[in-house]
Amino acid sequence: MSAPVEVDLPHQLGREEARRRIERSFGKLSGWIPGGQVTEHRWEGDTLTFTVAAMGQRVHARLDVRDALVHARIELPPMLGMFAGQIGAALKANGPKLLR
């Protein structure tokens, strides 16, 4: 595994409302990843873990919903590690859309 991509997405919604909005808009996530598809996802308390299949690779991700931010952690396989900077930038740009 390459180093994980970690991004904090600040919000002023409170934990419960942030989680509700993520649940409501989670389906949009696949559309942000060309050829990608969410293959599994589950909530454990205020943590959403999910797997995205893209370009023949599996990417594991985790969203920790907190009172004033959502901490995203994406574990990239070595083959996709070279795209870590681009993935982090895309997450910072698109991540707040999950909270709308």
Coordinates of C-alpha atoms in Angstrom, one line a residue:
M1 CA 0.0 0.0 0.0
S2 CA 1.1 3.5 -0.7
A3 CA 0.7 6.3 1.9
P4 CA -3.0 7.1 2.6
V5 CA -4.6 10.3 1.3
E6 CA -6.1 12.2 4.2
V7 CA -8.3 15.2 4.0
D8 CA -10.4 17.1 6.5
L9 CA -13.7 18.6 5.3
P10 CA -14.8 21.3 7.8
H11 CA -18.5 21.9 8.3
Q12 CA -20.9 23.7 10.7
L13 CA -23.7 21.1 10.6
G14 CA -23.1 19.1 13.7
R15 CA -22.4 15.4 13.7
E16 CA -25.9 14.1 13.2
E17 CA -26.8 16.5 10.3
A18 CA -23.4 15.9 8.6
R19 CA -24.0 12.1 8.7
R20 CA -27.6 12.4 7.4
R21 CA -26.4 14.5 4.5
I22 CA -23.6 12.1 3.6
E23 CA -26.1 9.2 3.7
R24 CA -28.4 11.1 1.4
S25 CA -25.8 12.1 -1.2
F26 CA -23.4 9.1 -1.0
G27 CA -24.7 7.7 -4.3
K28 CA -23.1 10.7 -6.1
L29 CA -19.7 9.4 -5.2
S30 CA -19.4 6.9 -8.0
G31 CA -20.0 9.6 -10.6
W32 CA -16.9 11.4 -9.5
I33 CA -14.6 8.5 -10.3
P34 CA -14.3 7.7 -14.0
G35 CA -15.2 4.1 -14.4
G36 CA -15.5 3.7 -10.7
Q37 CA -18.2 2.0 -8.7
V38 CA -18.8 1.7 -5.0
T39 CA -18.8 -2.1 -4.4
E40 CA -19.5 -2.1 -0.6
H41 CA -20.2 0.4 2.2
R42 CA -21.3 0.3 5.8
W43 CA -21.7 2.5 8.8
E44 CA -20.2 1.7 12.1
G45 CA -21.3 4.4 14.5
D46 CA -20.3 7.7 12.9
T47 CA -17.7 6.1 10.6
L48 CA -18.6 5.1 7.0
T49 CA -16.2 2.6 5.4
F50 CA -16.5 1.8 1.7
T51 CA -14.6 0.3 -1.2
V52 CA -14.5 1.7 -4.8
A53 CA -13.5 -0.4 -7.7
A54 CA -11.8 1.6 -10.5
M55 CA -9.2 0.8 -13.2
G56 CA -9.0 -2.8 -12.1
Q57 CA -8.0 -1.7 -8.6
R58 CA -9.8 -1.6 -5.2
V59 CA -9.6 1.5 -3.1
H60 CA -10.6 1.4 0.5
A61 CA -11.9 4.6 2.1
R62 CA -13.2 5.8 5.5
L63 CA -15.2 8.9 6.5
D64 CA -15.1 9.8 10.2
V65 CA -17.9 12.2 10.9
R66 CA -17.1 14.6 13.7
D67 CA -18.9 17.6 15.2
A68 CA -17.2 20.2 13.0
L69 CA -15.4 18.2 10.3
V70 CA -15.4 15.0 8.3
H71 CA -12.0 13.2 8.2
A72 CA -11.5 11.3 5.0
R73 CA -8.9 8.6 4.6
I74 CA -8.3 6.8 1.4
E75 CA -6.0 3.8 1.1
L76 CA -4.6 3.6 -2.4
P77 CA -3.0 0.5 -3.9
P78 CA 0.6 1.0 -5.1
M79 CA -0.5 1.2 -8.7
L80 CA -2.6 4.3 -7.9
G81 CA -0.2 5.9 -5.4
M82 CA 1.2 8.2 -8.1
F83 CA -2.2 9.9 -8.3
A84 CA -2.4 10.6 -4.5
G85 CA -2.0 14.4 -5.0
Q86 CA -4.7 14.5 -7.7
I87 CA -7.0 12.4 -5.6
G88 CA -6.5 14.5 -2.5
A89 CA -7.2 17.7 -4.5
A90 CA -10.4 16.2 -6.0
L91 CA -11.6 15.1 -2.6
K92 CA -11.1 18.6 -1.2
A93 CA -13.0 20.1 -4.2
N94 CA -15.8 17.5 -4.3
G95 CA -16.0 16.3 -0.8
P96 CA -18.1 19.3 0.5
K97 CA -20.8 18.3 -2.1
L98 CA -21.5 15.3 0.1
L99 CA -22.5 17.7 2.9
R100 CA -25.0 19.7 0.8

